[in-house]
C-alpha positions as a Python dict, from the first residue, in 0.01 Angstrom:
ca = {
    (1, 'X'): (0, 0, 0),
    (2, 'X'): (125, 356, -90),
    (3, 'X'): (14, 661, 93),
    (4, 'X'): (116, 1029, 39),
    (5, 'X'): (116, 1319, 272),
    (6, 'X'): (116, 1647, 78),
    (7, 'X'): (230, 2000, 164),
    (8, 'X'): (332, 1954, 534),
    (9, 'X'): (588, 2161, 723),
    (10, 'X'): (849, 1883, 801),
    (11, 'X'): (1044, 1894, 1114),
    (12, 'X'): (1308, 1615, 1097),
    (13, 'X'): (1616, 1715, 1290),
    (14, 'X'): (1807, 1385, 1214),
    (15, 'X'): (1807, 1485, 847),
    (16, 'X'): (1846, 1867, 912),
    (17, 'X'): (1502, 1939, 777),
    (18, 'X'): (1352, 2236, 976),
    (19, 'X'): (1001, 2351, 870),
    (20, 'X'): (1050, 2279, 490),
    (21, 'X'): (732, 2209, 295),
    (22, 'X'): (771, 1857, 144),
    (23, 'X'): (560, 1556, 43),
    (24, 'X'): (610, 1222, 216),
    (25, 'X'): (556, 888, 62),
    (26, 'X'): (515, 570, 257),
    (27, 'X'): (504, 230, 93),
    (28, 'X'): (457, -96, 276),
    (29, 'X'): (523, 60, 605),
    (30, 'X'): (843, 240, 508),
    (31, 'X'): (925, 599, 390),
    (32, 'X'): (1030, 588, 26),
    (33, 'X'): (1160, 832, -236),
    (34, 'X'): (909, 1059, -410),
    (35, 'X'): (683, 887, -674),
    (36, 'X'): (527, 1172, -866),
    (37, 'X'): (361, 948, -1127),
    (38, 'X'): (236, 692, -879),
    (39, 'X'): (-125, 665, -776),
    (40, 'X'): (-128, 643, -394),
    (41, 'X'): (-391, 432, -223),
    (42, 'X'): (-451, 722, 9),
    (43, 'X'): (-350, 1097, -7),
    (44, 'X'): (-360, 1317, 298),
    (45, 'X'): (-361, 1689, 244),
    (46, 'X'): (-154, 1832, 537),
    (47, 'X'): (-88, 2180, 409),
    (48, 'X'): (0, 2422, 684),
    (49, 'X'): (33, 2127, 926),
    (50, 'X'): (347, 2033, 1127),
    (51, 'X'): (479, 1692, 1037),
    (52, 'X'): (717, 1504, 1269),
    (53, 'X'): (820, 1135, 1329),
    (54, 'X'): (632, 949, 1584),
    (55, 'X'): (729, 1050, 1928),
    (56, 'X'): (952, 830, 2146),
    (57, 'X'): (939, 816, 2531),
    (58, 'X'): (1272, 671, 2639),
    (59, 'X'): (1186, 653, 3008),
    (60, 'X'): (828, 557, 3117),
    (61, 'X'): (722, 288, 3371),
    (62, 'X'): (463, 86, 3172),
    (63, 'X'): (533, -273, 3280),
    (64, 'X'): (664, -495, 3554),
    (65, 'X'): (583, -579, 3911),
    (66, 'X'): (599, -220, 4060),
    (67, 'X'): (328, -109, 3814),
    (68, 'X'): (108, -406, 3899),
    (69, 'X'): (132, -326, 4270),
    (70, 'X'): (53, 45, 4193),
    (71, 'X'): (-257, -63, 4003),
    (72, 'X'): (-377, -281, 4278),
    (73, 'X'): (-298, -32, 4543),
    (74, 'X'): (-505, 254, 4395),
    (75, 'X'): (-854, 146, 4316),
    (76, 'X'): (-960, 505, 4354),
    (77, 'X'): (-731, 595, 4072),
    (78, 'X'): (-908, 357, 3849),
    (79, 'X'): (-1256, 466, 3960),
    (80, 'X'): (-1162, 835, 3879),
    (81, 'X'): (-1101, 770, 3507),
    (82, 'X'): (-1270, 473, 3351),
    (83, 'X'): (-1242, 427, 2984),
    (84, 'X'): (-1544, 250, 2819),
    (85, 'X'): (-1536, -12, 2546),
    (86, 'X'): (-1590, 101, 2185),
    (87, 'X'): (-1613, -90, 1854),
    (88, 'X'): (-1233, -46, 1828),
    (89, 'X'): (-1092, -29, 2180),
    (90, 'X'): (-1142, -238, 2483),
    (91, 'X'): (-1223, -104, 2832),
    (92, 'X'): (-967, 13, 3076),
    (93, 'X'): (-908, 252, 3355),
    (94, 'X'): (-655, 455, 3560),
    (95, 'X'): (-519, 810, 3552),
    (96, 'X'): (-180, 827, 3716),
    (97, 'X'): (-130, 447, 3676),
    (98, 'X'): (-345, 347, 3374),
    (99, 'X'): (-404, -1, 3271),
    (100, 'X'): (-199, -151, 2993),
    (101, 'X'): (-459, -93, 2723),
    (102, 'X'): (-539, 263, 2821),
    (103, 'X'): (-162, 344, 2833),
    (104, 'X'): (-122, 238, 2464),
    (105, 'X'): (-429, 429, 2360),
    (106, 'X'): (-328, 747, 2537),
    (107, 'X'): (20, 748, 2412),
    (108, 'X'): (-98, 697, 2046),
    (109, 'X'): (-368, 970, 2084),
    (110, 'X'): (-84, 1207, 2177),
    (111, 'X'): (135, 1118, 1880),
    (112, 'X'): (371, 866, 2050),
    (113, 'X'): (470, 546, 1861),
    (114, 'X'): (730, 394, 2097),
    (115, 'X'): (789, 375, 2478),
    (116, 'X'): (1062, 222, 2681),
    (117, 'X'): (1035, 70, 3030),
    (118, 'X'): (1346, 177, 3215),
    (119, 'X'): (1353, -48, 3519),
    (120, 'X'): (1290, -415, 3444),
    (121, 'X'): (1401, -666, 3701),
    (122, 'X'): (1544, -973, 3529),
    (123, 'X'): (1369, -1208, 3767),
    (124, 'X'): (1045, -1033, 3668),
    (125, 'X'): (1117, -992, 3295),
    (126, 'X'): (849, -1245, 3193),
    (127, 'X'): (565, -1034, 3359),
    (128, 'X'): (708, -690, 3236),
    (129, 'X'): (718, -821, 2880),
    (130, 'X'): (365, -960, 2911),
    (131, 'X'): (240, -630, 3027),
    (132, 'X'): (421, -443, 2754),
    (133, 'X'): (285, -702, 2509),
    (134, 'X'): (-61, -613, 2622),
    (135, 'X'): (0, -237, 2559),
    (136, 'X'): (-115, -170, 2207),
    (137, 'X'): (-27, 96, 1950),
    (138, 'X'): (341, 149, 2041),
    (139, 'X'): (677, -19, 2005),
    (140, 'X'): (835, -119, 2335),
    (141, 'X'): (1163, -215, 2500),
    (142, 'X'): (1300, -238, 2850),
    (143, 'X'): (1624, -165, 3043),
    (144, 'X'): (1716, -452, 3266),
    (145, 'X'): (1834, -358, 3618),
    (146, 'X'): (2180, -458, 3736),
    (147, 'X'): (2407, -332, 4018),
    (148, 'X'): (2229, -451, 4329),
    (149, 'X'): (2189, -819, 4227),
    (150, 'X'): (2370, -1066, 4442),
    (151, 'X'): (2553, -1245, 4165),
    (152, 'X'): (2707, -934, 4025),
    (153, 'X'): (2799, -792, 4370),
    (154, 'X'): (2969, -1136, 4452),
    (155, 'X'): (3164, -1098, 4126),
    (156, 'X'): (3280, -749, 4208),
    (157, 'X'): (3360, -839, 4569),
    (158, 'X'): (3556, -1140, 4463),
    (159, 'X'): (3752, -949, 4208),
    (160, 'X'): (3650, -1178, 3923),
    (161, 'X'): (3805, -1130, 3587),
    (162, 'X'): (3633, -844, 3395),
    (163, 'X'): (3562, -1053, 3095),
    (164, 'X'): (3350, -1284, 3302),
    (165, 'X'): (3166, -1003, 3459),
    (166, 'X'): (3101, -864, 3113),
    (167, 'X'): (2967, -1203, 3003),
    (168, 'X'): (2724, -1196, 3288),
    (169, 'X'): (2596, -849, 3185),
    (170, 'X'): (2543, -961, 2827),
    (171, 'X'): (2390, -1293, 2944),
    (172, 'X'): (2140, -1096, 3161),
    (173, 'X'): (2041, -880, 2865),
    (174, 'X'): (1967, -1187, 2658),
    (175, 'X'): (1783, -1369, 2941),
    (176, 'X'): (1563, -1065, 3005),
    (177, 'X'): (1523, -959, 2640),
    (178, 'X'): (1649, -611, 2720),
    (179, 'X'): (1765, -319, 2496),
    (180, 'X'): (1973, -146, 2760),
    (181, 'X'): (2097, -167, 3124),
    (182, 'X'): (1997, 53, 3416),
    (183, 'X'): (2161, 72, 3761),
    (184, 'X'): (1933, 209, 4041),
    (185, 'X'): (2091, 355, 4351),
    (186, 'X'): (2407, 149, 4274),
    (187, 'X'): (2434, -103, 4540),
    (188, 'X'): (2190, 78, 4762),
    (189, 'X'): (1892, -156, 4709),
    (190, 'X'): (2099, -439, 4829),
    (191, 'X'): (2252, -235, 5117),
    (192, 'X'): (1897, -158, 5235),
    (193, 'X'): (1853, -525, 5311),
    (194, 'X'): (2156, -505, 5544),
    (195, 'X'): (1999, -194, 5727),
    (196, 'X'): (2206, 69, 5558),
    (197, 'X'): (1990, 365, 5520),
    (198, 'X'): (2208, 544, 5271),
    (199, 'X'): (2499, 469, 5045),
    (200, 'X'): (2694, 755, 4899),
    (201, 'X'): (2918, 725, 4590),
    (202, 'X'): (3241, 621, 4784),
    (203, 'X'): (3070, 451, 5069),
    (204, 'X'): (3127, 77, 5099),
    (205, 'X'): (2836, -165, 5106),
    (206, 'X'): (2841, -316, 5459),
    (207, 'X'): (2839, -674, 5336),
    (208, 'X'): (3014, -678, 4991),
    (209, 'X'): (3250, -399, 5058),
    (210, 'X'): (3213, -251, 4725),
    (211, 'X'): (3120, 113, 4645),
    (212, 'X'): (2872, 270, 4397),
    (213, 'X'): (3166, 419, 4211),
    (214, 'X'): (3303, 63, 4147),
    (215, 'X'): (2961, -56, 4032),
    (216, 'X'): (2906, 236, 3786),
    (217, 'X'): (3248, 208, 3637),
    (218, 'X'): (3232, -164, 3598),
    (219, 'X'): (2890, -163, 3432),
    (220, 'X'): (2967, 144, 3212),
    (221, 'X'): (3285, -15, 3085),
    (222, 'X'): (3113, -353, 3025),
    (223, 'X'): (2835, -184, 2801),
    (224, 'X'): (3104, 12, 2615),
    (225, 'X'): (3295, -296, 2529),
    (226, 'X'): (2994, -502, 2453),
    (227, 'X'): (2873, -236, 2205),
    (228, 'X'): (2541, -163, 2368),
    (229, 'X'): (2422, 162, 2206),
    (230, 'X'): (2239, 318, 2499),
    (231, 'X'): (2484, 429, 2771),
    (232, 'X'): (2446, 298, 3131),
    (233, 'X'): (2124, 439, 3257),
    (234, 'X'): (2193, 569, 3598),
    (235, 'X'): (1952, 646, 3883),
    (236, 'X'): (2206, 788, 4121),
    (237, 'X'): (2275, 782, 4493),
    (238, 'X'): (2071, 996, 4744),
    (239, 'X'): (1767, 1057, 4531),
    (240, 'X'): (1538, 1321, 4684),
    (241, 'X'): (1786, 1427, 4953),
    (242, 'X'): (1875, 1796, 4995),
    (243, 'X'): (2239, 1835, 4892),
    (244, 'X'): (2240, 1542, 4653),
    (245, 'X'): (2361, 1760, 4366),
    (246, 'X'): (2711, 1685, 4511),
    (247, 'X'): (2666, 1314, 4460),
    (248, 'X'): (2525, 1372, 4110),
    (249, 'X'): (2816, 1597, 4003),
    (250, 'X'): (3064, 1345, 4150),
    (251, 'X'): (2897, 1061, 3961),
    (252, 'X'): (2934, 1241, 3631),
    (253, 'X'): (3307, 1297, 3705),
    (254, 'X'): (3346, 947, 3821),
    (255, 'X'): (3255, 810, 3477),
    (256, 'X'): (3613, 883, 3366),
    (257, 'X'): (3499, 949, 2998),
    (258, 'X'): (3278, 649, 2977),
    (259, 'X'): (2931, 708, 2828),
    (260, 'X'): (2652, 737, 3091),
    (261, 'X'): (2300, 859, 3095),
    (262, 'X'): (2187, 1033, 3415),
    (263, 'X'): (1815, 980, 3455),
    (264, 'X'): (1536, 1188, 3613),
    (265, 'X'): (1801, 1445, 3714),
    (266, 'X'): (1541, 1678, 3879),
    (267, 'X'): (1525, 1443, 4175),
    (268, 'X'): (1899, 1443, 4195),
    (269, 'X'): (1981, 1817, 4165),
    (270, 'X'): (1894, 1959, 4511),
    (271, 'X'): (2110, 2207, 4701),
    (272, 'X'): (2095, 2316, 5066),
    (273, 'X'): (2103, 2697, 5027),
    (274, 'X'): (1831, 2926, 5174),
    (275, 'X'): (1644, 2945, 5496),
    (276, 'X'): (1470, 2613, 5433),
    (277, 'X'): (1796, 2432, 5323),
    (278, 'X'): (1655, 2327, 4994),
    (279, 'X'): (1752, 2486, 4672),
    (280, 'X'): (1817, 2430, 4302),
    (281, 'X'): (2134, 2271, 4171),
    (282, 'X'): (2015, 2284, 3811),
    (283, 'X'): (2264, 2547, 3710),
    (284, 'X'): (2559, 2345, 3840),
    (285, 'X'): (2430, 2031, 3673),
    (286, 'X'): (2376, 2204, 3330),
    (287, 'X'): (2730, 2360, 3349),
    (288, 'X'): (2897, 2028, 3412),
    (289, 'X'): (2704, 1821, 3160),
    (290, 'X'): (2762, 2090, 2893),
    (291, 'X'): (3139, 2029, 2937),
    (292, 'X'): (3110, 1652, 2960),
    (293, 'X'): (3015, 1521, 2618),
    (294, 'X'): (3003, 1158, 2734),
    (295, 'X'): (2695, 1235, 2938),
    (296, 'X'): (2326, 1263, 2847),
    (297, 'X'): (2034, 1330, 3080),
    (298, 'X'): (1658, 1334, 3118),
    (299, 'X'): (1469, 1552, 3358),
    (300, 'X'): (1181, 1372, 3529),
    (301, 'X'): (979, 1698, 3546),
    (302, 'X'): (743, 1729, 3836),
    (303, 'X'): (402, 1864, 3747),
    (304, 'X'): (122, 1936, 4002),
    (305, 'X'): (-145, 1689, 4091),
    (306, 'X'): (-203, 1328, 4205),
    (307, 'X'): (31, 1060, 4093),
    (308, 'X'): (209, 761, 4220),
    (309, 'X'): (591, 709, 4261),
    (310, 'X'): (705, 362, 4173),
    (311, 'X'): (1076, 264, 4179),
    (312, 'X'): (1310, -25, 4241),
    (313, 'X'): (1486, 212, 4483),
    (314, 'X'): (1345, 69, 4803),
    (315, 'X'): (1593, 253, 5011),
    (316, 'X'): (1468, 593, 4896),
    (317, 'X'): (1107, 490, 4865),
    (318, 'X'): (1114, 379, 5228),
    (319, 'X'): (1247, 722, 5329),
    (320, 'X'): (951, 908, 5160),
    (321, 'X'): (688, 662, 5267),
    (322, 'X'): (589, 919, 5540),
    (323, 'X'): (481, 1161, 5262),
    (324, 'X'): (250, 920, 5092),
    (325, 'X'): (-92, 1044, 4976),
    (326, 'X'): (-302, 853, 5031),
    (327, 'X'): (-126, 697, 5321),
    (328, 'X'): (-53, 343, 5185),
    (329, 'X'): (306, 295, 5067),
    (330, 'X'): (446, -50, 4984),
    (331, 'X'): (807, -143, 5028),
    (332, 'X'): (915, -492, 4929),
    (333, 'X'): (1214, -721, 4888),
    (334, 'X'): (1261, -921, 4564),
    (335, 'X'): (1462, -1245, 4556),
    (336, 'X'): (1826, -1167, 4615),
    (337, 'X'): (1839, -905, 4357),
    (338, 'X'): (1632, -597, 4410),
    (339, 'X'): (1349, -425, 4586),
    (340, 'X'): (1047, -208, 4509),
    (341, 'X'): (865, 87, 4660),
    (342, 'X'): (528, 222, 4553),
    (343, 'X'): (435, 549, 4721),
    (344, 'X'): (129, 751, 4605),
    (345, 'X'): (216, 1125, 4598),
    (346, 'X'): (6, 1450, 4549),
    (347, 'X'): (232, 1722, 4420),
    (348, 'X'): (87, 2062, 4542),
    (349, 'X'): (179, 2403, 4381),
    (350, 'X'): (151, 2558, 4737),
    (351, 'X'): (407, 2319, 4892),
    (352, 'X'): (756, 2482, 4897),
    (353, 'X'): (936, 2155, 4821),
    (354, 'X'): (699, 2049, 4532),
    (355, 'X'): (714, 2399, 4389),
    (356, 'X'): (1088, 2392, 4400),
    (357, 'X'): (1095, 2050, 4231),
    (358, 'X'): (889, 2213, 3949),
    (359, 'X'): (1129, 2497, 3928),
    (360, 'X'): (1450, 2277, 3931),
    (361, 'X'): (1316, 2062, 3642),
    (362, 'X'): (1224, 2367, 3427),
    (363, 'X'): (1556, 2530, 3499),
    (364, 'X'): (1736, 2222, 3382),
    (365, 'X'): (1551, 2208, 3054),
    (366, 'X'): (1616, 2584, 2985),
    (367, 'X'): (1977, 2600, 3099),
    (368, 'X'): (2113, 2294, 2915),
    (369, 'X'): (2156, 2391, 2552),
    (370, 'X'): (2216, 2061, 2372),
    (371, 'X'): (1887, 1896, 2307),
    (372, 'X'): (2046, 1596, 2158),
    (373, 'X'): (2173, 1504, 2502),
    (374, 'X'): (1846, 1564, 2693),
    (375, 'X'): (1518, 1398, 2669),
    (376, 'X'): (1165, 1510, 2767),
    (377, 'X'): (1030, 1292, 3040),
    (378, 'X'): (825, 1309, 3371),
    (379, 'X'): (964, 974, 3474),
    (380, 'X'): (599, 853, 3439),
    (381, 'X'): (436, 825, 3682),
    (382, 'X'): (695, 948, 3938),
    (383, 'X'): (698, 1321, 3841),
    (384, 'X'): (360, 1320, 3672),
    (385, 'X'): (163, 1105, 3433),
    (386, 'X'): (289, 1094, 3081),
    (387, 'X'): (-19, 1263, 2933),
    (388, 'X'): (100, 1589, 3101),
    (389, 'X'): (362, 1611, 2821),
    (390, 'X'): (168, 1864, 2618),
    (391, 'X'): (152, 2088, 2923),
    (392, 'X'): (533, 2055, 2969),
    (393, 'X'): (598, 2131, 2614),
    (394, 'X'): (393, 2455, 2646),
    (395, 'X'): (589, 2557, 2954),
    (396, 'X'): (915, 2512, 2747),
    (397, 'X'): (790, 2692, 2431),
    (398, 'X'): (596, 2977, 2594),
    (399, 'X'): (767, 3213, 2840),
    (400, 'X'): (451, 3411, 2910),
    (401, 'X'): (264, 3092, 2995),
    (402, 'X'): (553, 2984, 3212),
    (403, 'X'): (572, 3311, 3400),
    (404, 'X'): (195, 3297, 3475),
    (405, 'X'): (241, 2956, 3612),
    (406, 'X'): (531, 3070, 3825),
    (407, 'X'): (306, 3338, 3981),
    (408, 'X'): (80, 3059, 4118),
    (409, 'X'): (325, 2856, 4316),
    (410, 'X'): (434, 2866, 4675),
    (411, 'X'): (568, 3235, 4747),
    (412, 'X'): (891, 3119, 4905),
    (413, 'X'): (964, 2899, 4605),
    (414, 'X'): (884, 3208, 4383),
    (415, 'X'): (1140, 3402, 4578),
    (416, 'X'): (1406, 3135, 4515),
    (417, 'X'): (1315, 3102, 4149),
    (418, 'X'): (1481, 3432, 4027),
    (419, 'X'): (1693, 3235, 3788),
    (420, 'X'): (1388, 3067, 3627),
    (421, 'X'): (1222, 3402, 3603),
    (422, 'X'): (1515, 3544, 3427),
    (423, 'X'): (1541, 3275, 3161),
    (424, 'X'): (1390, 3395, 2835),
    (425, 'X'): (1464, 3087, 2625),
    (426, 'X'): (1159, 2937, 2434),
    (427, 'X'): (1201, 2591, 2272),
    (428, 'X'): (1156, 2575, 1906),
    (429, 'X'): (949, 2307, 1712),
    (430, 'X'): (1292, 2176, 1598),
    (431, 'X'): (1421, 2134, 1944),
    (432, 'X'): (1095, 1970, 2063),
    (433, 'X'): (1140, 1725, 1773),
    (434, 'X'): (1493, 1651, 1898),
    (435, 'X'): (1384, 1597, 2264),
    (436, 'X'): (1097, 1377, 2175),
    (437, 'X'): (1196, 1197, 1853),
    (438, 'X'): (1553, 1223, 1715),
    (439, 'X'): (1748, 1230, 2039),
    (440, 'X'): (1580, 934, 2201),
    (441, 'X'): (1608, 730, 1882),
    (442, 'X'): (1981, 806, 1843),
    (443, 'X'): (2051, 730, 2209),
    (444, 'X'): (1867, 396, 2192),
    (445, 'X'): (2013, 286, 1857),
    (446, 'X'): (1673, 296, 1672),
    (447, 'X'): (1814, 361, 1317),
    (448, 'X'): (1484, 354, 1156),
    (449, 'X'): (1270, 545, 1413),
    (450, 'X'): (1266, 907, 1513),
    (451, 'X'): (1312, 1052, 1171),
    (452, 'X'): (1150, 1082, 829),
    (453, 'X'): (1433, 996, 603),
    (454, 'X'): (1432, 714, 341),
    (455, 'X'): (1390, 374, 480),
    (456, 'X'): (1250, 501, 814),
    (457, 'X'): (947, 325, 959),
    (458, 'X'): (625, 505, 861),
    (459, 'X'): (560, 622, 1214),
    (460, 'X'): (447, 977, 1157),
    (461, 'X'): (249, 1241, 1361),
    (462, 'X'): (77, 1542, 1201),
    (463, 'X'): (-25, 1834, 1426),
    (464, 'X'): (-217, 2157, 1355),
    (465, 'X'): (11, 2446, 1396),
    (466, 'X'): (-158, 2617, 1687),
    (467, 'X'): (-25, 2903, 1903),
    (468, 'X'): (-146, 2714, 2211),
    (469, 'X'): (125, 2442, 2201),
    (470, 'X'): (-42, 2246, 2473),
    (471, 'X'): (-360, 2202, 2271),
    (472, 'X'): (-151, 2137, 1955),
    (473, 'X'): (48, 1851, 2106),
    (474, 'X'): (-239, 1706, 2305),
    (475, 'X'): (-454, 1633, 1999),
    (476, 'X'): (-266, 1542, 1678),
    (477, 'X'): (-467, 1558, 1351),
    (478, 'X'): (-317, 1227, 1224),
    (479, 'X'): (-91, 958, 1371),
    (480, 'X'): (42, 682, 1131),
    (481, 'X'): (204, 366, 1269),
    (482, 'X'): (386, 161, 1009),
    (483, 'X'): (218, 359, 743),
    (484, 'X'): (-126, 284, 875),
    (485, 'X'): (-357, 558, 995),
    (486, 'X'): (-431, 474, 1364),
    (487, 'X'): (-528, 816, 1510),
    (488, 'X'): (-743, 1093, 1358),
    (489, 'X'): (-810, 1418, 1539),
    (490, 'X'): (-689, 1265, 1862),
    (491, 'X'): (-916, 951, 1844),
    (492, 'X'): (-814, 593, 1779),
    (493, 'X'): (-938, 473, 1427),
    (494, 'X'): (-735, 151, 1412),
    (495, 'X'): (-571, -66, 1684),
    (496, 'X'): (-231, -210, 1604),
    (497, 'X'): (43, -388, 1794),
    (498, 'X'): (406, -255, 1805),
    (499, 'X'): (724, -445, 1801),
    (500, 'X'): (957, -517, 2094),
    (501, 'X'): (1320, -389, 2061),
    (502, 'X'): (1610, -585, 2207),
    (503, 'X'): (1989, -578, 2185),
    (504, 'X'): (2188, -901, 2199),
    (505, 'X'): (2566, -848, 2253),
    (506, 'X'): (2796, -1136, 2224),
    (507, 'X'): (2917, -1335, 2522),
    (508, 'X'): (3090, -1657, 2620),
    (509, 'X'): (2827, -1927, 2678),
    (510, 'X'): (3050, -2093, 2944),
    (511, 'X'): (2912, -1840, 3193),
    (512, 'X'): (2607, -2054, 3219),
    (513, 'X'): (2779, -2329, 3416),
    (514, 'X'): (2862, -2121, 3727),
    (515, 'X'): (2525, -1944, 3685),
    (516, 'X'): (2340, -2266, 3682),
    (517, 'X'): (2507, -2372, 4000),
    (518, 'X'): (2429, -2031, 4148),
    (519, 'X'): (2060, -2062, 4060),
    (520, 'X'): (2029, -2407, 4207),
    (521, 'X'): (2174, -2283, 4533),
    (522, 'X'): (2014, -1950, 4579),
    (523, 'X'): (1713, -1889, 4350),
    (524, 'X'): (1347, -2003, 4358),
    (525, 'X'): (1365, -2089, 3994),
    (526, 'X'): (1600, -2282, 3765),
    (527, 'X'): (1822, -2088, 3531),
    (528, 'X'): (1663, -2219, 3221),
    (529, 'X'): (1316, -2095, 3343),
    (530, 'X'): (1481, -1762, 3426),
    (531, 'X'): (1553, -1705, 3048),
    (532, 'X'): (1283, -1545, 2847),
    (533, 'X'): (1230, -1701, 2505),
    (534, 'X'): (1128, -1524, 2180),
    (535, 'X'): (813, -1735, 2160),
    (536, 'X'): (698, -1578, 2501),
    (537, 'X'): (705, -1230, 2344),
    (538, 'X'): (575, -1308, 1999),
    (539, 'X'): (244, -1469, 2066),
    (540, 'X'): (-91, -1402, 1898),
    (541, 'X'): (-103, -1030, 1808),
    (542, 'X'): (185, -931, 2029),
    (543, 'X'): (400, -807, 1739),
    (544, 'X'): (749, -884, 1648),
    (545, 'X'): (1099, -874, 1801),
    (546, 'X'): (1346, -630, 1646),
    (547, 'X'): (1707, -705, 1727),
    (548, 'X'): (1895, -377, 1715),
    (549, 'X'): (2267, -403, 1611),
    (550, 'X'): (2536, -330, 1863),
    (551, 'X'): (2775, -49, 1801),
    (552, 'X'): (3141, -113, 1695),
    (553, 'X'): (3395, -65, 1989),
    (554, 'X'): (3574, 275, 1968),
}
């Protein structure tokens, strides 16, 4: 099938196209060269419209145990926003923690065609992939968690040969069907089990006697040598603690030139200045990251309203449990390898701390000037639900709107937000396309996503060019997935199933002998059952597996 989009204003930063009027042809799901003499099956007149690739969310919690717990924990969240069955879509519910079906529908209705779960525990990969497989409309992928798992910490403590550690990292990616690796509070989830209540960058784990610095360097080096495209995804030490900007800056310096991605940095950029001993470290973060080309970041913007924090960082979730709203946090241990904390939260604009979190995130966006190394996220649902993205985009693109919002927050936070007030930057459509399309695709190694060049997947979003950018990005005129029209004027017109993206670096299969012995001694499942097969992902209409190529070692 051949379709043609005529006369749109194309924003395709990966191919240096910035608002040029062009036609786009899509044949059999791929963008192809112009065919002036061809007779398309469908032609869409998009004159005056803004045309971008389908949006990509590189960090959104959409599958796995923590989300299941959050959904069970918050029946009131589901009662508040039921979605009825239609001729095309099935019923669902949930606002801050929507069900799998509703998640896929809402992402597509907003112009997103790919989403990546950033914290999949290997022991729970089967459930995470089943939930992602049940999420329609979008491509998926997941980052497997390492760095607090017992086997890895034993390897590090026992000073095992680096090649063997590297084999374990690659084996885990294969077993969990992952596209990348994330470390959450390096070593801290494990340390919490031994009654440590904090673990700074150079502080030793009380049992294994290794430090977060050693964990980060080992994992970052392993991924570099294995050719994994996405850098080590780091949820740093001391999340949410005033003064944690020091740990964050030290972590960036500790990478020693290795590629790293610092995630939801808003939660890790707190200073201790001012009468309340809580201030913004955004300027210091932006300054250092600007000088450190091996580092990329995402923000994890806080926006006001009810949501639910869900994280593998049981140490930090335990600490914020007293702030839960409603008062029903869950903190749990998982096998030998990790933990989980689910804490419902209501961010209030009149709260000094919440207002400062809002300020710090926006300052980070506006101060850091390389959109290719920064991605637009709310760390769904931790900072806000993902469908707040259009509101966030307007805050970034419209200084007047931002200044009006600033006048409504806690007055003490306003007094500390003189830097935010002075920032005149307004994001352009080209920069938004980088933040939400081209940048994440490049970072994740999705060579045929995030752009509109020849051979790219026919994932395309068309917007009416409205002055109100929130209204514009909330309701696309058209969304195409693989060249098929799936959304029209913000409503689902066809339900499709996206692919699962994985990366499979090479490793020495002999690692499985000691691993098998370890599983027999310590785990509640056998090693062979731990591994997730292709057939478990590709079942029925659950789409396909796309194996992304590894990068050549520098």
